[in-house]
PDB file of C-alpha atoms in Angstrom:
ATOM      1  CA  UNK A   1      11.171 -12.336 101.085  1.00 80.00           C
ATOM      2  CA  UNK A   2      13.547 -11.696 104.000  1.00 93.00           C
ATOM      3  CA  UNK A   3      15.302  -8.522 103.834  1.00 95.00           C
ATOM      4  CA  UNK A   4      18.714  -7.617 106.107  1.00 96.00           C
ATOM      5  CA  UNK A   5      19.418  -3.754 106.260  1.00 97.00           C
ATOM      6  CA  UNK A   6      21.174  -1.084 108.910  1.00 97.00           C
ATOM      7  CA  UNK A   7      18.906   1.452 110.288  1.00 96.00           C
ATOM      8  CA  UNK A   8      20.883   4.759 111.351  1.00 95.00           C
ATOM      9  CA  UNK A   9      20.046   5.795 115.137  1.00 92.00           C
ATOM     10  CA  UNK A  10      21.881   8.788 115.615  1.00 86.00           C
ATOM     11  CA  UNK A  11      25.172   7.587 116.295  1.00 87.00           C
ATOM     12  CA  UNK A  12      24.246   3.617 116.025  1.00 95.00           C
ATOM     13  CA  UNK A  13      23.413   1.428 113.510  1.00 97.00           C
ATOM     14  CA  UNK A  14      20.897  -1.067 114.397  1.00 98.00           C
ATOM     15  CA  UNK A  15      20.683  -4.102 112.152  1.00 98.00           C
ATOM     16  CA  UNK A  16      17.142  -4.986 111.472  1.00 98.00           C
ATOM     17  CA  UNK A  17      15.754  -8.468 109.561  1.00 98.00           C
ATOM     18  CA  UNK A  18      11.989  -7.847 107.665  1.00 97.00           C
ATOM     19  CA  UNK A  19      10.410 -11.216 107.109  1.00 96.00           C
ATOM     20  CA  UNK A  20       7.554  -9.214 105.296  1.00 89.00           C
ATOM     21  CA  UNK A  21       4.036  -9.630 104.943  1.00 82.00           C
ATOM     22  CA  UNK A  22       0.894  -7.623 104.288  1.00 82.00           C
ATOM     23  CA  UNK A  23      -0.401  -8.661 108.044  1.00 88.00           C
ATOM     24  CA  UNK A  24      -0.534  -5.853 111.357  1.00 96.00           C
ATOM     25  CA  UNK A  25       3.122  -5.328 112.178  1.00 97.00           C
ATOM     26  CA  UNK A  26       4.906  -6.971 114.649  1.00 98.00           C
ATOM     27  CA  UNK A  27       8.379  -6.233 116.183  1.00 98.00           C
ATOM     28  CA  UNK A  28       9.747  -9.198 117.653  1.00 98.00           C
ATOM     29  CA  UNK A  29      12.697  -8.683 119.862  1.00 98.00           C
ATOM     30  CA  UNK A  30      15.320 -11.015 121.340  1.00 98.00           C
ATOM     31  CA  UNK A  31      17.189 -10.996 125.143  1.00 98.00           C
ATOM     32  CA  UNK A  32      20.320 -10.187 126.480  1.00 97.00           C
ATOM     33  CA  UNK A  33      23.172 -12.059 125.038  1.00 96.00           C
ATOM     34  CA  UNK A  34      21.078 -12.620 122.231  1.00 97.00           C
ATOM     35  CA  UNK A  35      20.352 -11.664 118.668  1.00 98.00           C
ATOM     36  CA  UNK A  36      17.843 -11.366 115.881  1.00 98.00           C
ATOM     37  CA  UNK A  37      18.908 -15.045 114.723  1.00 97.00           C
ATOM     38  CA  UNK A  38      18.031 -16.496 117.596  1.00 97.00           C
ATOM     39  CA  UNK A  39      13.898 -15.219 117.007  1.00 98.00           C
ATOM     40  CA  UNK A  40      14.224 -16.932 113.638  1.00 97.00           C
ATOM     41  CA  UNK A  41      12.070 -19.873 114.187  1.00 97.00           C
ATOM     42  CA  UNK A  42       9.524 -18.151 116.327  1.00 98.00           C
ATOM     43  CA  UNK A  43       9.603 -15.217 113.834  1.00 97.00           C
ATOM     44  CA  UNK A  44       8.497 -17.644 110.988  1.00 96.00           C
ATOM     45  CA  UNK A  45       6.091 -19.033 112.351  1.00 96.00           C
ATOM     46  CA  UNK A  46       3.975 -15.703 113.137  1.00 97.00           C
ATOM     47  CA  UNK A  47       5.345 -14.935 109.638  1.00 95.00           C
ATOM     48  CA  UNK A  48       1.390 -16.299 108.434  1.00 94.00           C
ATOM     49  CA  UNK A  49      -0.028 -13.618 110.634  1.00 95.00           C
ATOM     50  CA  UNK A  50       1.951 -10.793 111.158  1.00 96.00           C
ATOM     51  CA  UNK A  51       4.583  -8.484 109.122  1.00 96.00           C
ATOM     52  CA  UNK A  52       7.286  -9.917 111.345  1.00 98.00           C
ATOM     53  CA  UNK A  53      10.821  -7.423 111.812  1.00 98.00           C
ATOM     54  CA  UNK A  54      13.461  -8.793 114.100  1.00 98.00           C
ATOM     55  CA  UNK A  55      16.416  -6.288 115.445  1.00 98.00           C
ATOM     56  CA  UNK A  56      19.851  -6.781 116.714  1.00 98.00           C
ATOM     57  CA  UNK A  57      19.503  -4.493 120.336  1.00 98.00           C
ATOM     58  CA  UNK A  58      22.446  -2.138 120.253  1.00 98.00           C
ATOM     59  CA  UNK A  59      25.523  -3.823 121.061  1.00 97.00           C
ATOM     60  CA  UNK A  60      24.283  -7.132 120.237  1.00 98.00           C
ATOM     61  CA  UNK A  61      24.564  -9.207 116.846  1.00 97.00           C
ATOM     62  CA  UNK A  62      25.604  -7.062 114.035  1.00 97.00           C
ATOM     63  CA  UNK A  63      24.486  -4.060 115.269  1.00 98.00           C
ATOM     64  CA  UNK A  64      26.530  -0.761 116.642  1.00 97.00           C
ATOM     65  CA  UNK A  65      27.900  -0.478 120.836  1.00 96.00           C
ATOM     66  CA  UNK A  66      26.489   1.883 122.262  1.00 96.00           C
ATOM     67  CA  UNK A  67      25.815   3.312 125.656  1.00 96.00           C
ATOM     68  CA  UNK A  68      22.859   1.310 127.010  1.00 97.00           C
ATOM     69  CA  UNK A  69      19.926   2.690 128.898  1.00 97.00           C
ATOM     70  CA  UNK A  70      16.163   2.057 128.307  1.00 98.00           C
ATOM     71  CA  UNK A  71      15.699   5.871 126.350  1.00 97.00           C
ATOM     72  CA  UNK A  72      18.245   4.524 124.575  1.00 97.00           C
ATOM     73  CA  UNK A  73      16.732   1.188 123.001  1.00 98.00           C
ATOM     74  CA  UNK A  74      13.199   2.395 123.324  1.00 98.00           C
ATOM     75  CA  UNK A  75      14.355   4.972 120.806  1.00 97.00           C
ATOM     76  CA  UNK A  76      16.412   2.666 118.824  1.00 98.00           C
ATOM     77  CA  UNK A  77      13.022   0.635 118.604  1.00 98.00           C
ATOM     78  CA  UNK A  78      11.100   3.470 117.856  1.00 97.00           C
ATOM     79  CA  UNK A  79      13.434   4.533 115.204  1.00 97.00           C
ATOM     80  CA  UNK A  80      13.393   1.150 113.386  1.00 97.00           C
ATOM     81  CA  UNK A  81       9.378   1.390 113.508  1.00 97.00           C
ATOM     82  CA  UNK A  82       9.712   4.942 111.212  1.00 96.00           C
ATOM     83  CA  UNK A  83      12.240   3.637 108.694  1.00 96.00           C
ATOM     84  CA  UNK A  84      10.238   0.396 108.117  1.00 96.00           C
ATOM     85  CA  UNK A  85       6.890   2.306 108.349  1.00 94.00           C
ATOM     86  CA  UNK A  86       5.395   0.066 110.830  1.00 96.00           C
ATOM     87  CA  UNK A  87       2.625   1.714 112.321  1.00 94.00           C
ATOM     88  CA  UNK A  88       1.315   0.963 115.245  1.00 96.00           C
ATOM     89  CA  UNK A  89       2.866  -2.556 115.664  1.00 97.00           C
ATOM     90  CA  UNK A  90       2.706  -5.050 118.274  1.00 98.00           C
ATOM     91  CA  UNK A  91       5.912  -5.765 120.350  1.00 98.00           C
ATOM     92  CA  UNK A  92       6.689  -9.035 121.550  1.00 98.00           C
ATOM     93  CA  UNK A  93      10.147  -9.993 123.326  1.00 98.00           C
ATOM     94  CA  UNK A  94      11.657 -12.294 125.214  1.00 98.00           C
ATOM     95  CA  UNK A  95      13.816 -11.523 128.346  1.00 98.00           C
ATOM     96  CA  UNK A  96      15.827  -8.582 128.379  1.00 98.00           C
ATOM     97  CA  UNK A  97      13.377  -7.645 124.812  1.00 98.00           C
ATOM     98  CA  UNK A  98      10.420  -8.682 127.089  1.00 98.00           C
ATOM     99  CA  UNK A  99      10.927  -6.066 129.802  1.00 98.00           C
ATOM    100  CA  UNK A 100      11.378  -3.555 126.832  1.00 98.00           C
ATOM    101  CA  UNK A 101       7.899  -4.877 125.533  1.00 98.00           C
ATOM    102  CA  UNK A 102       6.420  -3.465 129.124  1.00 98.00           C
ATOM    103  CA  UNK A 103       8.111   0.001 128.730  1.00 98.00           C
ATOM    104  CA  UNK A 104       6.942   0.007 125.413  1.00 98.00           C
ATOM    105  CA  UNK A 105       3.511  -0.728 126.656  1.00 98.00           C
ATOM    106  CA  UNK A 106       3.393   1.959 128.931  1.00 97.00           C
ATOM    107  CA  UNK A 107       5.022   4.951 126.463  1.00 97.00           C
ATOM    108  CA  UNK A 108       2.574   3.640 123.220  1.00 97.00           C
ATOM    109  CA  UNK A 109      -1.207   3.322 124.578  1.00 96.00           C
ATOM    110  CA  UNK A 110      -2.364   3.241 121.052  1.00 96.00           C
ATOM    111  CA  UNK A 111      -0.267  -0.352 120.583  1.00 97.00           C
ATOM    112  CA  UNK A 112      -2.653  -3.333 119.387  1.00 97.00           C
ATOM    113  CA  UNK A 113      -0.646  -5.335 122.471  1.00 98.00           C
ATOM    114  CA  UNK A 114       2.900  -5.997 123.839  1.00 98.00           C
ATOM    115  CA  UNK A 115       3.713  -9.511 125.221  1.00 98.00           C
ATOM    116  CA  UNK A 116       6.829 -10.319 127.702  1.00 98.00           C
ATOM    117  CA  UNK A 117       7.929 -13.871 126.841  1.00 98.00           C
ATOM    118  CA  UNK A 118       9.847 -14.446 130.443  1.00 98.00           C
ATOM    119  CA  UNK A 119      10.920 -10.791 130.314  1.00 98.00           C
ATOM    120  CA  UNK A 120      11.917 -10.318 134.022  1.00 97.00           C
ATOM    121  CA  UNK A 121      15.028  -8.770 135.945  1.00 97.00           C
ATOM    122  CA  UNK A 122      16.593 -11.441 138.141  1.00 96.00           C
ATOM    123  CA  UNK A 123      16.230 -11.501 141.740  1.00 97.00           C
ATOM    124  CA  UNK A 124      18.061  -9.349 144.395  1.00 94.00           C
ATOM    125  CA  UNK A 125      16.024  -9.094 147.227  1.00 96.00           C
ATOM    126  CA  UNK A 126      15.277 -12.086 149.999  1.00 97.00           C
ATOM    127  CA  UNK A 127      11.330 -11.013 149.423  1.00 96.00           C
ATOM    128  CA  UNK A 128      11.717 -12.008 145.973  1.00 97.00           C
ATOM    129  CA  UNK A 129      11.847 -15.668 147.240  1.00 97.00           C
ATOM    130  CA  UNK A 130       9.062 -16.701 148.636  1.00 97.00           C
ATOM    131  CA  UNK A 131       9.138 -19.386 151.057  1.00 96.00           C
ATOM    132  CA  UNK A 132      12.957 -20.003 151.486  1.00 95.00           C
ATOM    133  CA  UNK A 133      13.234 -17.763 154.355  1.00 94.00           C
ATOM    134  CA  UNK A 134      15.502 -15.072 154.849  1.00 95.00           C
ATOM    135  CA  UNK A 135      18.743 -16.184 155.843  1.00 96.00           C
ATOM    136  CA  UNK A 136      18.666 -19.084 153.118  1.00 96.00           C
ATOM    137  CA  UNK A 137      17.428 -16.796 150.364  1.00 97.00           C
ATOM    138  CA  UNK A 138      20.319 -14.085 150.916  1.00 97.00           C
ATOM    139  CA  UNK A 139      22.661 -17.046 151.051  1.00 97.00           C
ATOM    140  CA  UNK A 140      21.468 -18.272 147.643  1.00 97.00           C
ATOM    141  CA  UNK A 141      21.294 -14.494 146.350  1.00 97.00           C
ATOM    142  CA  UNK A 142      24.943 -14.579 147.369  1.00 97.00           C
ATOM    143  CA  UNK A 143      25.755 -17.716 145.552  1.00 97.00           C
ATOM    144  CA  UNK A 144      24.040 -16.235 142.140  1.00 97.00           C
ATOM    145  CA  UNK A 145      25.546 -12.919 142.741  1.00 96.00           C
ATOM    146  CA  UNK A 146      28.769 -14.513 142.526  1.00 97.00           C
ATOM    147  CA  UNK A 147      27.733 -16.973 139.187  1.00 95.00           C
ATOM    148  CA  UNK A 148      26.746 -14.133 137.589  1.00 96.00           C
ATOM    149  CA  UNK A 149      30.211 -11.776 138.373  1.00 96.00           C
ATOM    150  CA  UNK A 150      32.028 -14.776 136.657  1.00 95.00           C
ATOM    151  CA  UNK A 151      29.365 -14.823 133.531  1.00 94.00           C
ATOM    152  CA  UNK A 152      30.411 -10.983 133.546  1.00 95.00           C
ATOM    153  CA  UNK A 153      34.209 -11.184 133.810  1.00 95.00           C
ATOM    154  CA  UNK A 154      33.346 -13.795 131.031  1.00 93.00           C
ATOM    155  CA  UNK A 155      32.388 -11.207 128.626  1.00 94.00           C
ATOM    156  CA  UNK A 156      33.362  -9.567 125.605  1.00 93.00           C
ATOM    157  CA  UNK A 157      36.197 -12.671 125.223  1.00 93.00           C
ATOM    158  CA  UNK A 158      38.600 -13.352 122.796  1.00 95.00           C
ATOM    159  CA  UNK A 159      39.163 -16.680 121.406  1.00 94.00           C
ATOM    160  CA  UNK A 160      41.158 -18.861 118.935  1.00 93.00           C
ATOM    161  CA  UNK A 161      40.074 -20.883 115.660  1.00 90.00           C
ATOM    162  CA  UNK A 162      40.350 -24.116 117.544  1.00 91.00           C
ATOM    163  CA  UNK A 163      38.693 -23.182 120.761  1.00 93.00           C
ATOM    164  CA  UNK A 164      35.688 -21.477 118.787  1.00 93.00           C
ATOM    165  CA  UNK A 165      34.985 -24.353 116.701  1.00 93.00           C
ATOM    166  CA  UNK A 166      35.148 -26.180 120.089  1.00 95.00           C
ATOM    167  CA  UNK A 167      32.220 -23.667 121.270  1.00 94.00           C
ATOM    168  CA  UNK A 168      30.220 -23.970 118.286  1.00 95.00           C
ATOM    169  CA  UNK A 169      30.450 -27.690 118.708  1.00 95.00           C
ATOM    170  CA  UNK A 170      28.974 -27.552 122.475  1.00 95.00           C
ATOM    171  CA  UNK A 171      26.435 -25.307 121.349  1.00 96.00           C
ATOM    172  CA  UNK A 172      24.784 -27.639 118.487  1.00 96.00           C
ATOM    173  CA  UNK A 173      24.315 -30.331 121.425  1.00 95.00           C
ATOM    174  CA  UNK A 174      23.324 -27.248 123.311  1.00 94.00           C
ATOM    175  CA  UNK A 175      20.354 -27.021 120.545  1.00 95.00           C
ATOM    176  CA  UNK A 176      19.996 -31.180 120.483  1.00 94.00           C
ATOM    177  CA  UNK A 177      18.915 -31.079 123.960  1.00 92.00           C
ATOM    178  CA  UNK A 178      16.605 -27.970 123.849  1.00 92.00           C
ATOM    179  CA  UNK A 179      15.042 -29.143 120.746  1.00 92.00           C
ATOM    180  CA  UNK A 180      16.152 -25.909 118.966  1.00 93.00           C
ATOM    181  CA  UNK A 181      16.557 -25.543 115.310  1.00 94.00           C
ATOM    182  CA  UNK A 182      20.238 -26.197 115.000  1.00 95.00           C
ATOM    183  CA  UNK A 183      20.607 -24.187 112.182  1.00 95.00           C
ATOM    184  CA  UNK A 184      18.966 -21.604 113.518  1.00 95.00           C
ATOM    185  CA  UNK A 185      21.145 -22.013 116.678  1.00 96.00           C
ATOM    186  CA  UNK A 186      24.307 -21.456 115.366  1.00 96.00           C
ATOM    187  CA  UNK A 187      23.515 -18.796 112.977  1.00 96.00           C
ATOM    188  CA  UNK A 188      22.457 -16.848 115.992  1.00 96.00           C
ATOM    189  CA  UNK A 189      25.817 -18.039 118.499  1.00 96.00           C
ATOM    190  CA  UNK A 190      27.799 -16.863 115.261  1.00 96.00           C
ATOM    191  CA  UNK A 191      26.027 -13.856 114.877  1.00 97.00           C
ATOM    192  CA  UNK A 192      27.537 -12.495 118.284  1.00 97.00           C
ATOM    193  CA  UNK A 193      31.479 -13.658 117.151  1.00 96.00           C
ATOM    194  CA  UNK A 194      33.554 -10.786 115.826  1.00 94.00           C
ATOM    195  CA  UNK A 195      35.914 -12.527 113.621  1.00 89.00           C
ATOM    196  CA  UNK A 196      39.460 -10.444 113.556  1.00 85.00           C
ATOM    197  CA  UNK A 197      42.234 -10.141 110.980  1.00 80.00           C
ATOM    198  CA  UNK A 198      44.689 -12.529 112.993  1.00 85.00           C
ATOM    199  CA  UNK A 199      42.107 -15.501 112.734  1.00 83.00           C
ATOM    200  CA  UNK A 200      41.058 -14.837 116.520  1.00 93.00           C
ATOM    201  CA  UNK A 201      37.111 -13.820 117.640  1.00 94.00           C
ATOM    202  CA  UNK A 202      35.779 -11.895 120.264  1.00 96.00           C
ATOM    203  CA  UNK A 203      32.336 -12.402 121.218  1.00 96.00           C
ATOM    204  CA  UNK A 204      29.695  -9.846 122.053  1.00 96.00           C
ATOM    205  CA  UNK A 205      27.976  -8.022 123.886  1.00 97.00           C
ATOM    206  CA  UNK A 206      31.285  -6.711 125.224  1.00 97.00           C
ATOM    207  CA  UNK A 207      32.270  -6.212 128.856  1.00 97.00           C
ATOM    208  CA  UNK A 208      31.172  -2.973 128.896  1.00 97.00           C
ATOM    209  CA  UNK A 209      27.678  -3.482 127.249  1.00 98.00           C
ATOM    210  CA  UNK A 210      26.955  -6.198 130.008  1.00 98.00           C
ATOM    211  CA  UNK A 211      28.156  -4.768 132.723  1.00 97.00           C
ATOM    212  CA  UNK A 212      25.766  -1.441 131.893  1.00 98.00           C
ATOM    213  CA  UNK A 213      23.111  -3.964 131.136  1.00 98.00           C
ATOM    214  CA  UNK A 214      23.494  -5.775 134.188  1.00 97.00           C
ATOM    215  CA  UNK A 215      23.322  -2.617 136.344  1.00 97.00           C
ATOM    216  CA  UNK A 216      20.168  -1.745 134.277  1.00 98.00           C
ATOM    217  CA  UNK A 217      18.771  -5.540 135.154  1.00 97.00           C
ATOM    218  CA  UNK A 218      19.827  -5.173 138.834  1.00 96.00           C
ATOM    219  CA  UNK A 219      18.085  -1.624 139.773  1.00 96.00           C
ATOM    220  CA  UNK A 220      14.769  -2.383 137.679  1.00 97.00           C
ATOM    221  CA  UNK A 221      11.343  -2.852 139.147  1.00 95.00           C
ATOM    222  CA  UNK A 222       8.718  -4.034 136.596  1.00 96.00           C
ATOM    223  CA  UNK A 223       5.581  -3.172 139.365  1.00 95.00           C
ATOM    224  CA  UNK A 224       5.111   0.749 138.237  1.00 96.00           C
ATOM    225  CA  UNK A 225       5.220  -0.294 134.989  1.00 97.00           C
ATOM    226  CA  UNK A 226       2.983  -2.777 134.446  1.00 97.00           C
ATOM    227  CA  UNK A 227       0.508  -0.713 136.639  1.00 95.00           C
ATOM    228  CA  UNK A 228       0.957   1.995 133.963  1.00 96.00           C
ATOM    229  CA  UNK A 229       0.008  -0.341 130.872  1.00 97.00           C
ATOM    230  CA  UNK A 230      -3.474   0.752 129.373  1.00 96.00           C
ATOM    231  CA  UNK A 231      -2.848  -1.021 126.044  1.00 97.00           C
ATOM    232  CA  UNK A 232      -3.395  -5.213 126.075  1.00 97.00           C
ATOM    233  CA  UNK A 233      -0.633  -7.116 127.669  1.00 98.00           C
ATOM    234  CA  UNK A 234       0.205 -10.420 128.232  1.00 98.00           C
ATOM    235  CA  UNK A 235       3.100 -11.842 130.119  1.00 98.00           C
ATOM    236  CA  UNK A 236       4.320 -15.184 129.593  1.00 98.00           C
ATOM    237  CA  UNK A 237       6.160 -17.309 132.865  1.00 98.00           C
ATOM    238  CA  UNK A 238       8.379 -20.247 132.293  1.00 98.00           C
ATOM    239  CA  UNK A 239       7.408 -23.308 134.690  1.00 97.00           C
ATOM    240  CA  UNK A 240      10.815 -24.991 135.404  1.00 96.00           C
ATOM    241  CA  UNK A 241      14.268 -24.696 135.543  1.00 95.00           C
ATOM    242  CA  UNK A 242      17.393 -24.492 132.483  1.00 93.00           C
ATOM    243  CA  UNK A 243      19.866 -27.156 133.167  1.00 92.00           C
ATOM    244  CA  UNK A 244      22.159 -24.679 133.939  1.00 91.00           C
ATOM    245  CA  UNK A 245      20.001 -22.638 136.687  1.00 94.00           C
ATOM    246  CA  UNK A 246      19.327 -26.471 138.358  1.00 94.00           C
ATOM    247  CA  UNK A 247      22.240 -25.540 141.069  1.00 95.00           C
ATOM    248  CA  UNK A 248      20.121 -22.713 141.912  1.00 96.00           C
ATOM    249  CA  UNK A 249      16.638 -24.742 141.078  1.00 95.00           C
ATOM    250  CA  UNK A 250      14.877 -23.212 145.156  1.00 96.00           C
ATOM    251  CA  UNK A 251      15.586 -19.923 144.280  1.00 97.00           C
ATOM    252  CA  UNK A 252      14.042 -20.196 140.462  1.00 97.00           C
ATOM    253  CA  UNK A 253      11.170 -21.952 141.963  1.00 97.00           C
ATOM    254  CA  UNK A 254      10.641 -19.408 144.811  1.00 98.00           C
ATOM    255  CA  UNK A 255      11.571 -16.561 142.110  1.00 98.00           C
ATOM    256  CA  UNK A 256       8.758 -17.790 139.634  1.00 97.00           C
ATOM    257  CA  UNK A 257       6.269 -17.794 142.563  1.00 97.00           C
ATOM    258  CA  UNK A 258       6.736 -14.658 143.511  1.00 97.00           C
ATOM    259  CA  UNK A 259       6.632 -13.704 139.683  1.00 97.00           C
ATOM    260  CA  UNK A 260       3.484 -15.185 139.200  1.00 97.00           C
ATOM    261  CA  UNK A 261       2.005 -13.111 142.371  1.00 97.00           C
ATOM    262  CA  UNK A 262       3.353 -10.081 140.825  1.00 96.00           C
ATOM    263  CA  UNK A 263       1.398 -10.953 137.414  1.00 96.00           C
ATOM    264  CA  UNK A 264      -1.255 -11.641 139.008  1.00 96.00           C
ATOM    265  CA  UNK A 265      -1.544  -8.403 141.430  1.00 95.00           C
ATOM    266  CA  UNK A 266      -0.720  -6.268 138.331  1.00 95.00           C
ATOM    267  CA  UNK A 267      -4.202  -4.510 137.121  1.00 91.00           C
ATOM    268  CA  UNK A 268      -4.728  -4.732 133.298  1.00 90.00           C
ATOM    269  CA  UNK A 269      -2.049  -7.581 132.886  1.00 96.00           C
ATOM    270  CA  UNK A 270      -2.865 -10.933 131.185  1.00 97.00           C
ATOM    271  CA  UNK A 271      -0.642 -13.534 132.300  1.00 97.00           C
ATOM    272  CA  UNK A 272      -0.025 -17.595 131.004  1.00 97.00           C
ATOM    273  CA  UNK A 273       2.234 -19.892 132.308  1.00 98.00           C
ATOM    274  CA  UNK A 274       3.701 -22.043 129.599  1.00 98.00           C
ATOM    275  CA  UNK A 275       3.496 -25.346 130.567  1.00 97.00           C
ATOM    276  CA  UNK A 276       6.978 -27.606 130.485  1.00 95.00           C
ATOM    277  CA  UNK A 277       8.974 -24.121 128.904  1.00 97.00           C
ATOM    278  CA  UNK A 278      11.738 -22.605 130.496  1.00 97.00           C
ATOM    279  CA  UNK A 279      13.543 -19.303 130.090  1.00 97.00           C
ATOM    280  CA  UNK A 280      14.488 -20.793 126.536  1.00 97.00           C
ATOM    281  CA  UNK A 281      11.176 -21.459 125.746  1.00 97.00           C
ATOM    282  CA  UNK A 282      11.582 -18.894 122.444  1.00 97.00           C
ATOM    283  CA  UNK A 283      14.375 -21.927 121.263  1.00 96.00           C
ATOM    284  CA  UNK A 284      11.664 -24.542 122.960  1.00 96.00           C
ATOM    285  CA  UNK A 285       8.104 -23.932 121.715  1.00 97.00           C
ATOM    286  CA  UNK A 286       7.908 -21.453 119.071  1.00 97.00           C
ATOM    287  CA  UNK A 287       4.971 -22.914 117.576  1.00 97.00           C
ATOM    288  CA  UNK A 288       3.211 -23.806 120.758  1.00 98.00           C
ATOM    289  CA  UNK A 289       4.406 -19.169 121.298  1.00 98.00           C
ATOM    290  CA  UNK A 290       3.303 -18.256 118.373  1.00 98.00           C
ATOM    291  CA  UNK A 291      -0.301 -19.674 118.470  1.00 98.00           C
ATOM    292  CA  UNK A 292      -0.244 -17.615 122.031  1.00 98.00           C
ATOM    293  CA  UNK A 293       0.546 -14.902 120.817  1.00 98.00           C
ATOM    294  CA  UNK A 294      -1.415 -14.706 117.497  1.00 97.00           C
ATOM    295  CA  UNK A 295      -4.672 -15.593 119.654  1.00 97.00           C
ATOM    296  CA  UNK A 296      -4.392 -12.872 122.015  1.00 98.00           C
ATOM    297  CA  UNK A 297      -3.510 -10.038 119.599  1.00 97.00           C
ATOM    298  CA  UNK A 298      -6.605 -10.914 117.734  1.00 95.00           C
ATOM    299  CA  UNK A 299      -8.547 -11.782 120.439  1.00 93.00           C
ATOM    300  CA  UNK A 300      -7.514  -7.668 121.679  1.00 88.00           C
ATOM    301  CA  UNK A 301      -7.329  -6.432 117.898  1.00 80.00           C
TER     302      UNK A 301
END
């Protein structure tokens, strides 16, 4: 039986969703933006093989804001593992929650595994695009820098009745054309709307909580860490492009090759590319993810 509850993290709450299960534990954790609704489908179907617990990251979904650093949600993690008495448990997570899965990696030894569905920083760096050259990848770095200031002024938005049930309307042919669980879907787009007394909602993460997170994203390098992981580890690449990245498609192409060189130079790191999946491959293939990721934590158990 699924089972909601608040887990107290000093000064935060984080909200926490227990699929049960008798199986090894597993804490499966979602990206940026995101929330625990959105691992739903992928959570159920590890649900056969796993004690599956899904979390709301701090400032996400229902849980509390809260000054963001990795310490911070590494402890928020580890704090969720005590209350639910999940010992030694595997951590899998996608994007921002796969790059958490690393660091986790590399503080818990004793983990059965950790697995990084697409769980990489974007580029900011001309030798992070292979093959473009360096004049035309700082020009394209320039022309994401500046898509991703307007996702960022974008944040933390209020909006009224009409134009929200506008949004949630885009987003179920948002699902359609992923192939998403629509349900699923718009639980987890509704699960980030704040609804307020005057019948307006603001949406999170807030301003604040991305622009901390985006610093956080910016300054990261994933090559120390992944050098550091002694426990199993398996990272997970997407192979093409979101419709929305497709202005951009060179520099995701270039970006993935040079992520795939970096996987591949790391010592002690696993690596798959998922064949057709994109960075929404968690909303794409859940089953085709979860038969990944069951095989390799037993194959390591």
């Amino acid at each position: 039986m699924i089972h909601d509850s608040l887990v107290d993290v000093g000064n935060v709450q984080i909200a926490v969703r227990d699929f049960g299960g008798e199986q090894p534990p597993l804490l499966l954790v979602h990206g940026a933006g995101g929330n625990l609704a959105h691992m739903t489908t992928l959570a159920r179907a590890l649900r056969p093989h796993h004690r599956v617990v899904t979390v709301d990251l701090r400032g996400h979904g229902r849980s509390a804001d809260g000054p963001w650093s990795w310490d911070a949600a590494l402890g928020d993690l580890a704090a969720v593992c005590v209350e639910l008495e999940l010992e030694r448990p595997a951590v899998v997570g996608h994007s921002l929650g796969g790059m958490l899965a690393a660091y986790w990696g590399e503080r818990h030894p004793e983990s059965p595994g950790v697995i990084s569905l697409d769980g990489n920083p974007p580029p900011n760096d001309p030798a992070q695009l292979p093959g473009l050259g360096t004049e035309r990848a700082a020009a394209e770095l320039e022309r994401l820098t500046a898509a991703f200031d307007m996702v960022e002024a974008a944040a933390g938005q209020t909006v009224g009745s009409a134009e929200l049930a506008a949004l949630v309307d885009r987003q179920r042919t948002v699902a359609r054309n992923l192939g998403a669980d629509e349900k699923v879907w718009i639980e987890g787009f509704r699960r980030n709307v704040i609804q307020g007394k005057d019948g307006r909602a603001t949406f999170r993460p807030s301003f604040e909580t991305t622009t901390q997170l985006r610093a956080l994203l910016n300054s990261l390098d994933l090559t120390p860490v992944y050098a550091a992981i002694t426990c199993p580890a398996l990272l997970v690449l997407a192979t093409r492009s979101l419709p929305e990245q497709e202005p951009f498609a060179e520099l995701y192409a270039a970006h993935r090759r040079f992520l795939l060189a970096q996987a591949q130079a790391a010592p002690g790191l696993l690596h798959h590319e998922l064949a057709g999946a994109s960075h929404a491959m968690v909303a794409e293939q859940p089953a085709q993810l979860a038969s990944l990721i069951t095989g390799f934590l037993s194959e390591h158990r």
